[in-house]
GROMACS .gro file of C-alpha atoms in nm:
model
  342
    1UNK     CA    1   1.683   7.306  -3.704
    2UNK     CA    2   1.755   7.378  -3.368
    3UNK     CA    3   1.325   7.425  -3.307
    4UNK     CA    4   1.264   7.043  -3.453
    5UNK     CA    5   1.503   6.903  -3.201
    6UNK     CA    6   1.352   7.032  -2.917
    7UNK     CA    7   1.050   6.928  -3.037
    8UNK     CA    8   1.127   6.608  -3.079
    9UNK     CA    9   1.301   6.605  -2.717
   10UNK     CA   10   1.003   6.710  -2.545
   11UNK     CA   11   0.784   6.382  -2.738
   12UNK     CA   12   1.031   6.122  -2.631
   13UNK     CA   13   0.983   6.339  -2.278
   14UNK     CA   14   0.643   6.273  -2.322
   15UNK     CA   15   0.607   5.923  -2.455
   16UNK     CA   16   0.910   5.838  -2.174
   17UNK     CA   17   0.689   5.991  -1.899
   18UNK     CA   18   0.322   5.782  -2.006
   19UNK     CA   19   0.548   5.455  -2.016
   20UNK     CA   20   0.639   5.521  -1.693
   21UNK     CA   21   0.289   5.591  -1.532
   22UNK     CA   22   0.198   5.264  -1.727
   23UNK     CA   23   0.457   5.015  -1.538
   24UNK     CA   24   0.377   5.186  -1.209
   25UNK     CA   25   0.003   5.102  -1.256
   26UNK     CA   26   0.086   4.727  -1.342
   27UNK     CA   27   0.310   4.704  -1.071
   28UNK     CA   28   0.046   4.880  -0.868
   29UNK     CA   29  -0.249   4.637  -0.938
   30UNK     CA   30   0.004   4.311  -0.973
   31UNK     CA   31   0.120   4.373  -0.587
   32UNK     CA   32  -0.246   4.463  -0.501
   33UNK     CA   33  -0.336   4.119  -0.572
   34UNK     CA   34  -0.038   3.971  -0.413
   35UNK     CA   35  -0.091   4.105  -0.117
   36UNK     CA   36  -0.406   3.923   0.009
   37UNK     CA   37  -0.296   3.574  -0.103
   38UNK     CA   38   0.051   3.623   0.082
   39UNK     CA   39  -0.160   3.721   0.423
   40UNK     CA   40  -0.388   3.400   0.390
   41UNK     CA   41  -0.128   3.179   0.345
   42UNK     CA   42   0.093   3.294   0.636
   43UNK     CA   43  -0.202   3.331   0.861
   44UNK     CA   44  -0.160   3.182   1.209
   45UNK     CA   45  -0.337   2.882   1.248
   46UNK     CA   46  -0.553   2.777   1.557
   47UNK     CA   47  -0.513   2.515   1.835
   48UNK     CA   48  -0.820   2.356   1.688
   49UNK     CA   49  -0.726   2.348   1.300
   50UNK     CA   50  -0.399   2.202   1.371
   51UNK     CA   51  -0.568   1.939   1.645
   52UNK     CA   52  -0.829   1.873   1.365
   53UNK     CA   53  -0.546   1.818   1.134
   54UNK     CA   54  -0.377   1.573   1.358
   55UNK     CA   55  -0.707   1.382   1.395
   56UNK     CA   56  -0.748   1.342   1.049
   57UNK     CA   57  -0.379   1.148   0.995
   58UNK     CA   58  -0.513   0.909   1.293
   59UNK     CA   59  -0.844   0.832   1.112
   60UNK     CA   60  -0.584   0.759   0.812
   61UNK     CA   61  -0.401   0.505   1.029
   62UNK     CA   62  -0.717   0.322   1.186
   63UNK     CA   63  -0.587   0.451   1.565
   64UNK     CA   64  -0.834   0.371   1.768
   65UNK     CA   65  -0.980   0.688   1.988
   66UNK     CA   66  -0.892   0.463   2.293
   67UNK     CA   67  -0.502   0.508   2.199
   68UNK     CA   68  -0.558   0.876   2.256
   69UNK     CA   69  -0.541   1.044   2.564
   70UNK     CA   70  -0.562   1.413   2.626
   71UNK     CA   71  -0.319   1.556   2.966
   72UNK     CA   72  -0.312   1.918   3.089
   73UNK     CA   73  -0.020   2.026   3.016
   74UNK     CA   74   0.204   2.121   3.324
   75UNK     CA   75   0.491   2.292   3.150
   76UNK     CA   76   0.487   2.690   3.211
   77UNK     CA   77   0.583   2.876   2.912
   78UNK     CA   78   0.481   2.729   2.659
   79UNK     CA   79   0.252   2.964   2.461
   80UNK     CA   80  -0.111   2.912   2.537
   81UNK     CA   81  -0.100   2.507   2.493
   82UNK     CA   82  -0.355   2.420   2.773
   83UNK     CA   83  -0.287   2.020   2.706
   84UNK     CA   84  -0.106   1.732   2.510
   85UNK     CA   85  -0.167   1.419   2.360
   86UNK     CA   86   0.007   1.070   2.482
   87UNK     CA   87  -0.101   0.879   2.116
   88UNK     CA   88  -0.030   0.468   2.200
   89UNK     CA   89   0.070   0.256   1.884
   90UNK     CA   90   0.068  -0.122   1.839
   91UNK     CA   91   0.455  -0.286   1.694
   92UNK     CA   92   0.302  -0.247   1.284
   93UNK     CA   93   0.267   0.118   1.298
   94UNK     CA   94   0.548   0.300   1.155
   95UNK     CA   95   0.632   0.601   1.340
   96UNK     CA   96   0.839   0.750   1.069
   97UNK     CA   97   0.595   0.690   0.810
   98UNK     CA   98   0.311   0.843   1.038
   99UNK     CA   99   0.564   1.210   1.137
  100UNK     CA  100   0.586   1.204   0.782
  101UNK     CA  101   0.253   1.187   0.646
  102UNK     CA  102   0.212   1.453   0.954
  103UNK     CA  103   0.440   1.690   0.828
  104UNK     CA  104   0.296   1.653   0.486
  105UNK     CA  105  -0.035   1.756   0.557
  106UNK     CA  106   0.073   2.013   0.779
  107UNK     CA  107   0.335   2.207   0.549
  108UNK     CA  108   0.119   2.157   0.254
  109UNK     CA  109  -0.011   2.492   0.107
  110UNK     CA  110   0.087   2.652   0.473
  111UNK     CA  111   0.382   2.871   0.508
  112UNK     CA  112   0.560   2.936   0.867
  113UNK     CA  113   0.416   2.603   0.973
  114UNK     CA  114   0.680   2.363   1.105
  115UNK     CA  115   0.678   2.006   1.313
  116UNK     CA  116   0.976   1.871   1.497
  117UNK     CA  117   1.020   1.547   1.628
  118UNK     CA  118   1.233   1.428   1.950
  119UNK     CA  119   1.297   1.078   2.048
  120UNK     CA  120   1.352   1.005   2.381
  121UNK     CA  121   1.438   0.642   2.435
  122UNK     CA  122   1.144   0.471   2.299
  123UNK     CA  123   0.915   0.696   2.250
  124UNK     CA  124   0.886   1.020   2.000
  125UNK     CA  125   0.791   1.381   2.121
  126UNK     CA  126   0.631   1.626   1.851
  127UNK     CA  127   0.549   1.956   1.857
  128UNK     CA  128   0.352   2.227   1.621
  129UNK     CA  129   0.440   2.560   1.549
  130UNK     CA  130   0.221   2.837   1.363
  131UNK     CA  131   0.387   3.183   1.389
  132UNK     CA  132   0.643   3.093   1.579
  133UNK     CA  133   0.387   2.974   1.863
  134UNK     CA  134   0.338   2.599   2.015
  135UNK     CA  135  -0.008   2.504   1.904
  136UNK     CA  136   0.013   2.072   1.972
  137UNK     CA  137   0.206   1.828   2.143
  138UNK     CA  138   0.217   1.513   2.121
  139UNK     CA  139   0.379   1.172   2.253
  140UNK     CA  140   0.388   0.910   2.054
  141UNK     CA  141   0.444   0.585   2.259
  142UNK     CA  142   0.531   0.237   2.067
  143UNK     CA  143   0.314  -0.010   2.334
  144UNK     CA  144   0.325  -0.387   2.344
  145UNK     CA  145  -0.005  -0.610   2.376
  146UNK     CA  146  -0.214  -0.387   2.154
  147UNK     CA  147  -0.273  -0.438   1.801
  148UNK     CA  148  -0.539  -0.262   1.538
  149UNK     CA  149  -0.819  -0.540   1.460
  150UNK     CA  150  -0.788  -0.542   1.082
  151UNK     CA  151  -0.825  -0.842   0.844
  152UNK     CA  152  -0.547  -1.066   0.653
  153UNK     CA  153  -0.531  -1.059   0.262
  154UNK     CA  154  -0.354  -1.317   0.028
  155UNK     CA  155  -0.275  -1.292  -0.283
  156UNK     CA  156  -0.168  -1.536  -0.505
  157UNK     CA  157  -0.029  -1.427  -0.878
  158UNK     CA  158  -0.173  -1.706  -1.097
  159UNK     CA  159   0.038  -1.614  -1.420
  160UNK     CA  160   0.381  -1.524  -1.245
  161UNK     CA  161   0.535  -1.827  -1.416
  162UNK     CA  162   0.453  -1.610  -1.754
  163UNK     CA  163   0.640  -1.339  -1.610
  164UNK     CA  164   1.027  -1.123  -1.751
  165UNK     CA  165   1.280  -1.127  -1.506
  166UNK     CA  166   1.180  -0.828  -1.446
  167UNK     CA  167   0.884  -0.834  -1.284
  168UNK     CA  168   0.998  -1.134  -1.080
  169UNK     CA  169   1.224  -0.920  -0.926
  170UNK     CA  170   0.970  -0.663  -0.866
  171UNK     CA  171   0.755  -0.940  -0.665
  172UNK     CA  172   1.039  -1.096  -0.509
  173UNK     CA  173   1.160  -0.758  -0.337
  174UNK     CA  174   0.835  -0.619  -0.213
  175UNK     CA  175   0.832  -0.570   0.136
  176UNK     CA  176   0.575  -0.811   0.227
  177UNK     CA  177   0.460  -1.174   0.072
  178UNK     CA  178   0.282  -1.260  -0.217
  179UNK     CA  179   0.237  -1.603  -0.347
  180UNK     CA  180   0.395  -1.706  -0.686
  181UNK     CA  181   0.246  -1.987  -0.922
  182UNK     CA  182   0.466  -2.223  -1.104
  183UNK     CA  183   0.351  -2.551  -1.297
  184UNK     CA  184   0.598  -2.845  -1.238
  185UNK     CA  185   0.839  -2.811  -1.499
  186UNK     CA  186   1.205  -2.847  -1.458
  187UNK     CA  187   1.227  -2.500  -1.597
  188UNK     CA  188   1.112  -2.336  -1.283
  189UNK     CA  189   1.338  -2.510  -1.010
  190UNK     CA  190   1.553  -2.248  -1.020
  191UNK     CA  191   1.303  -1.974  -0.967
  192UNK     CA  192   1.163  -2.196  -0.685
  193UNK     CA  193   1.448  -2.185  -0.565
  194UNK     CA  194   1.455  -1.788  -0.603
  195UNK     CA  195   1.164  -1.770  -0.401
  196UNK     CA  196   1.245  -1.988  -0.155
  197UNK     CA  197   1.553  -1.771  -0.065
  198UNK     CA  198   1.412  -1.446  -0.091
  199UNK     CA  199   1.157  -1.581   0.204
  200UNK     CA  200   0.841  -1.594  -0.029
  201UNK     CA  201   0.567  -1.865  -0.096
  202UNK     CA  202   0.478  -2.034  -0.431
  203UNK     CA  203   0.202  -2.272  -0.536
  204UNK     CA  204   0.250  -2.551  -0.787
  205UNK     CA  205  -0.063  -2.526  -1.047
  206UNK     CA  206  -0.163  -2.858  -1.180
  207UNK     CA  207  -0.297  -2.758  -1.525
  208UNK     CA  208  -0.222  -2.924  -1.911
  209UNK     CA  209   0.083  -2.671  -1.948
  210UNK     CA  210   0.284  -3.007  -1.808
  211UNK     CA  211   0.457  -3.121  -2.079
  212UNK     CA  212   0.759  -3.307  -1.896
  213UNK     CA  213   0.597  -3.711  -1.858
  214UNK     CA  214   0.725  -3.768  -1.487
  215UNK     CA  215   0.504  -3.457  -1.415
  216UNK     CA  216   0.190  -3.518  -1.585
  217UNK     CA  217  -0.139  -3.614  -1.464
  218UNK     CA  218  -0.306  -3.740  -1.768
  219UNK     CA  219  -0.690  -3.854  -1.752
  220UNK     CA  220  -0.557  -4.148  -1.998
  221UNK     CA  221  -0.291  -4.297  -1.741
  222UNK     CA  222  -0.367  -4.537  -1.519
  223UNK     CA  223  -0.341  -4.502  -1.132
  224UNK     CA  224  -0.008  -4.639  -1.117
  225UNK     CA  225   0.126  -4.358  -1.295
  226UNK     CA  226  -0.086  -4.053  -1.150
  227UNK     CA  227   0.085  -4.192  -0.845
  228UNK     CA  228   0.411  -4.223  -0.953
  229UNK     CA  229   0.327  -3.845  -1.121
  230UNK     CA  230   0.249  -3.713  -0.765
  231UNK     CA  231   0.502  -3.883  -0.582
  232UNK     CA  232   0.799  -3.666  -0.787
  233UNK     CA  233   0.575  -3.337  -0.796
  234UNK     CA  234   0.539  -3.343  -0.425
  235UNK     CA  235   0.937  -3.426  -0.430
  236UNK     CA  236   1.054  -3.221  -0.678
  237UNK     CA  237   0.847  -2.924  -0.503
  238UNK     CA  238   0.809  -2.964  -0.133
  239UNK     CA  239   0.851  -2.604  -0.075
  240UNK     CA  240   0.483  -2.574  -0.210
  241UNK     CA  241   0.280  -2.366   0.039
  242UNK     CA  242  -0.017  -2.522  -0.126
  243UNK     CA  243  -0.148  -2.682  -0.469
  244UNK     CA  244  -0.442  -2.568  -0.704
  245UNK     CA  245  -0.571  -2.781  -0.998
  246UNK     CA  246  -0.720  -2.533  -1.287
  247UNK     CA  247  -1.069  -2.649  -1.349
  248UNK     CA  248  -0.977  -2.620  -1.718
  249UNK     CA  249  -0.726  -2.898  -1.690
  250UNK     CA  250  -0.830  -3.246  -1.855
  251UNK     CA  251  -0.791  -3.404  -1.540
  252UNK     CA  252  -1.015  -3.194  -1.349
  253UNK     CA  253  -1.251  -3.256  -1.598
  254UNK     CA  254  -1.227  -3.642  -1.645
  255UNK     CA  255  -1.318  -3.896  -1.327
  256UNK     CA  256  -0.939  -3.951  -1.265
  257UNK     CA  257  -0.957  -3.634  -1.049
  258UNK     CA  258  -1.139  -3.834  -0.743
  259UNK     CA  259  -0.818  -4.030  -0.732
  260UNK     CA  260  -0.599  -3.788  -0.779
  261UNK     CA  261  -0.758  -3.577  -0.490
  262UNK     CA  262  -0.750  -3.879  -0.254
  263UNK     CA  263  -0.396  -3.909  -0.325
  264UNK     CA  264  -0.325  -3.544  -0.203
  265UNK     CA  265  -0.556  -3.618   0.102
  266UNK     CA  266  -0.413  -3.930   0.196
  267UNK     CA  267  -0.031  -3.698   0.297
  268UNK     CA  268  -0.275  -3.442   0.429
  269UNK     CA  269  -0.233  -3.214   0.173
  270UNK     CA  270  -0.556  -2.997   0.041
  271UNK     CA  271  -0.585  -2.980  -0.353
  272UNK     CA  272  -0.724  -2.650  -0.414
  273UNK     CA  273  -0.907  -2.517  -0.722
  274UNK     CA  274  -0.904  -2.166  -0.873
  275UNK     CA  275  -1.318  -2.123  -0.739
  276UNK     CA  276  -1.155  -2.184  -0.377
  277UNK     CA  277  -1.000  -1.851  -0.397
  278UNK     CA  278  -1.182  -1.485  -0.499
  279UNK     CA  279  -1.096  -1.457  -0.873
  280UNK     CA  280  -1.091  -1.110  -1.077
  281UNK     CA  281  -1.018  -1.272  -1.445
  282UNK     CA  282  -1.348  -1.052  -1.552
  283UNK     CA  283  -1.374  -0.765  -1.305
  284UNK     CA  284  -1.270  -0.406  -1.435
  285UNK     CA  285  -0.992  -0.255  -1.220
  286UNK     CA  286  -1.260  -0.034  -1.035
  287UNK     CA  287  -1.441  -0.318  -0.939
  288UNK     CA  288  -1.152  -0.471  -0.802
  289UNK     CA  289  -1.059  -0.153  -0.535
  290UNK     CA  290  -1.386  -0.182  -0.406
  291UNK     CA  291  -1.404  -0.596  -0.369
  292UNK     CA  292  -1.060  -0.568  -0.247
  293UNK     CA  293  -1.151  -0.252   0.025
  294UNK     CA  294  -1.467  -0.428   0.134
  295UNK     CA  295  -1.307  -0.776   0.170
  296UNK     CA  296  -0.991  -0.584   0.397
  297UNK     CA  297  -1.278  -0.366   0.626
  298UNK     CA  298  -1.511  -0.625   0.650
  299UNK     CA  299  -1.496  -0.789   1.028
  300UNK     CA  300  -1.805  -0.992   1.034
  301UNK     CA  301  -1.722  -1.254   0.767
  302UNK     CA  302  -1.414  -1.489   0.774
  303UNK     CA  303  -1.085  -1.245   0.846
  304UNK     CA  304  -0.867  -1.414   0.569
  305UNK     CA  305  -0.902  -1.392   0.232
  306UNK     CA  306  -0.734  -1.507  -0.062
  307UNK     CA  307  -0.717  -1.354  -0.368
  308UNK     CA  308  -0.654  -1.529  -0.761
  309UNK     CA  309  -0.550  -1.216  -0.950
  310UNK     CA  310  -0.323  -1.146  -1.250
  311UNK     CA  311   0.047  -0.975  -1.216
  312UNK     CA  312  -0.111  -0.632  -1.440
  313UNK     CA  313  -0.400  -0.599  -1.212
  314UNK     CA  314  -0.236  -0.634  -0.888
  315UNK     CA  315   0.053  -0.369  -1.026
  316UNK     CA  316  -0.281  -0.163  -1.115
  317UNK     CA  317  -0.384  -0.192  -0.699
  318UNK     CA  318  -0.067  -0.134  -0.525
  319UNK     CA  319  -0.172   0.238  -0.427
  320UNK     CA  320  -0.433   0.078  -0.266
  321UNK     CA  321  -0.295  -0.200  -0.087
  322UNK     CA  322  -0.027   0.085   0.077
  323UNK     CA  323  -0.322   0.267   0.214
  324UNK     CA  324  -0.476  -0.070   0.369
  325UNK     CA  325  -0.153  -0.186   0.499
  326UNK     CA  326  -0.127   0.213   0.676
  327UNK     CA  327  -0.455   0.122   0.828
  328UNK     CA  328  -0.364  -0.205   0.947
  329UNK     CA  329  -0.421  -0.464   0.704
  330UNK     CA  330  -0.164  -0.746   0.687
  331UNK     CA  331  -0.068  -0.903   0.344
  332UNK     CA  332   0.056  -1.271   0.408
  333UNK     CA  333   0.141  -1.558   0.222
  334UNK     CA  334  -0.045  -1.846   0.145
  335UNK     CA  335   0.108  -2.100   0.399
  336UNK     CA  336  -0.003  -1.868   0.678
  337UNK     CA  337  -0.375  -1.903   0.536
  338UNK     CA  338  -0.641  -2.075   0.725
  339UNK     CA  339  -0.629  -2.442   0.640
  340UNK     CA  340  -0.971  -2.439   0.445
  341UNK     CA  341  -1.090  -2.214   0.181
  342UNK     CA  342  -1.187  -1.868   0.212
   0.00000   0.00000   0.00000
C-alpha cells in the first residue's frame, strides 16, 4: 500500500514539474514578442519626424509657407533645439482646434510623447517632448490683415419646409449659415420667424404647393391678381434673402411668368430659378464630395457658389464641409451671395 502511494506521489511530481516547464516557455516566448513592440513604440523620436509632423497639420489648415518663419533659437539649455517656429494665423483659424488636432497626431500610436501649450497674452507657446527631451517650438501668433484666400460656399436646403422639428433644430444651431426654403403658406410664419431669430436666411420658393389664394400665382389669373399675389408674399415675407420659382411650377411654365418676373424686377428684387444654383437631385453622394471639393479649391472661376441640395445629402457631407471650413472655406448665407447667379 504504502509502495502505490509513493508511486503515485512521484507522477503528480512529475506531471506538476512538465506543467511548470510548459507556462515558463509561454511566458518565455509571449514576453519575447512583447519586448520589441514595447521598444518601437517608446522610441525617441527625431527633430525632423516631429517637424515633419507639424508640417503636415499646417498643410491640413491651408497655412501658407509665408506664415512660417524659422528663428535660431537663443535660449541655452534647452536640449539640442537649434531653432523655433513663429507660425502667423489670420482671425478664422482656431487655435484650440489646431493644438488639438496637434496633439492628436502627435500622441497617436506614440508613447512618452507629450505637447504643452502656454499662452502669453495673445499669442500661444508650444513645445514637443520625446523622451523627456525638447524636440519643437513653436509660437503661434493670431495676426490682423492676413487672411487664407479660399472660396465662399452657399447652400440652400430646398426641402427644409418638409422637414421634423428635429432636424430644424439641427440646421438652426449649426455654427455657421445655411439657407432654409419655405413656400408662402401661413403655416411657416412661425418658423420664419424661427429663423429669423436664430440669425439664419430663408428663401420663399414659388412653386404649385401654394394652396392659400392670397398667395398664389396662378397662370389662369389675371395681372391684377398676380400683383395683388406678390404684393402680400413680399409683405408677408420680407425677411426673404432671396426668391426662386421651381421650373416645375405652372407659372413658370405658362407666359404669365414674363409678368410675374417684371414685377419682382420692377422693387429690384431677382427671381431666381432652381438651374441658377448647382443642383445634386441626381448625383450619387461621391459625386457630390468631389463637385463640392473642386467648387471650394477652385480660384480661377467665380469664388461664390451656391448650392440646391437636399437636407439627407447635405447631413451625408458634413465631414467634409468641417475639413473645408479647417482649410479656410467660409459657408455663408444666401443674402451675402453675389447679386447674380453663380
Amino acid at each position: 500500500m504504502n509502495l502505490i502511494i509513493k508511486r503515485r506521489i512521484i507522477l503528480y511530481l512529475l506531471l506538476f514539474s512538465v506543467l511548470l516547464l510548459l507556462g515558463y516557455l509561454i511566458v518565455s516566448v509571449t514576453f519575447k514578442k512583447q519586448v520589441p513592440q514595447n521598444r518601437d513604440q517608446e522610441r525617441e523620436l527625431s527633430v525632423i519626424e516631429i517637424d515633419s509632423i507639424l508640417k503636415s497639420v499646417l498643410v491640413d489648415y491651408a497655412i501658407p509657407t509665408e506664415w512660417v518663419q524659422q528663428k535660431k533659437t537663443k535660449v541655452k539649455g534647452e536640449d539640442s533645439l537649434n531653432y523655433y517656429y513663429i507660425i502667423n494665423l489670420s482671425s478664422d483659424i482656431s487655435i484650440p482646434m489646431l493644438i488639438k488636432d496637434l496633439k492628436r497626431v502627435y500622441d497617436k500610436d506614440r508613447t512618452g510623447m507629450v505637447c504643452k501649450e502656454t499662452i502669453f497674452r495673445n499669442d500661444t507657446e508650444i513645445k514637443v517632448f520625446s523622451s523627456e527631451f525638447l524636440k519643437l517650438k513653436a509660437e503661434l501668433i493670431p495676426t490682423k490683415d492676413i487672411e487664407r484666400d479660399r472660396n465662399k460656399l452657399g447652400f440652400i436646403i430646398h426641402d427644409s419646409y418638409k422637414l421634423t422639428q428635429d432636424d430644424l433644430a439641427y440646421l438652426l444651431e449649426l455654427p455657421y449659415s445655411v439657407t432654409f426654403a419655405l413656400y408662402p403658406d401661413k403655416e411657416f410664419l412661425s418658423l420664419r420667424d424661427s429663423i429669423v431669430k436664430y440669425g439664419k436666411n430663408y428663401i420663399v420658393l414659388i412653386n404649385d404647393e401654394i394652396v392659400n389664394k392670397e398667395f398664389k400665382l396662378s397662370p389662369d389669373y389675371g395681372k391684377d391678381i398676380l400683383k395683388k399675389s406678390i404684393a402680400v408674399i413680399l409683405s408677408k415675407f420680407n425677411s426673404a434673402a432671396g426668391f426662386v420659382v421651381s421650373t416645375n411650377s405652372d407659372i413658370y411654365e405658362s407666359t404669365a411668368i414674363n409678368f410675374v418676373r417684371d414685377e419682382f424686377k420692377k422693387r429690384k428684387i431677382i427671381l431666381y430659378t432652381e438651374k441658377d444654383f448647382i443642383s445634386f437631385d441626381e448625383n450619387e453622394i461621391g459625386e457630390i464630395r468631389s463637385i463640392i471639393k473642386f467648387h471650394a479649391e477652385n480660384l480661377v472661376e467665380k469664388r461664390f457658389k451656391t448650392f440646391w441640395i437636399s437636407f439627407e445629402n447635405f447631413k451625408e457631407i458634413q465631414n467634409n464641409l468641417a475639413d473645408l471650413r479647417k482649410r479656410g472655406t467660409r459657408i455663408i448665407p444666401f443674402s451675402q451671395r453675389i447679386n447674380d447667379p453663380s
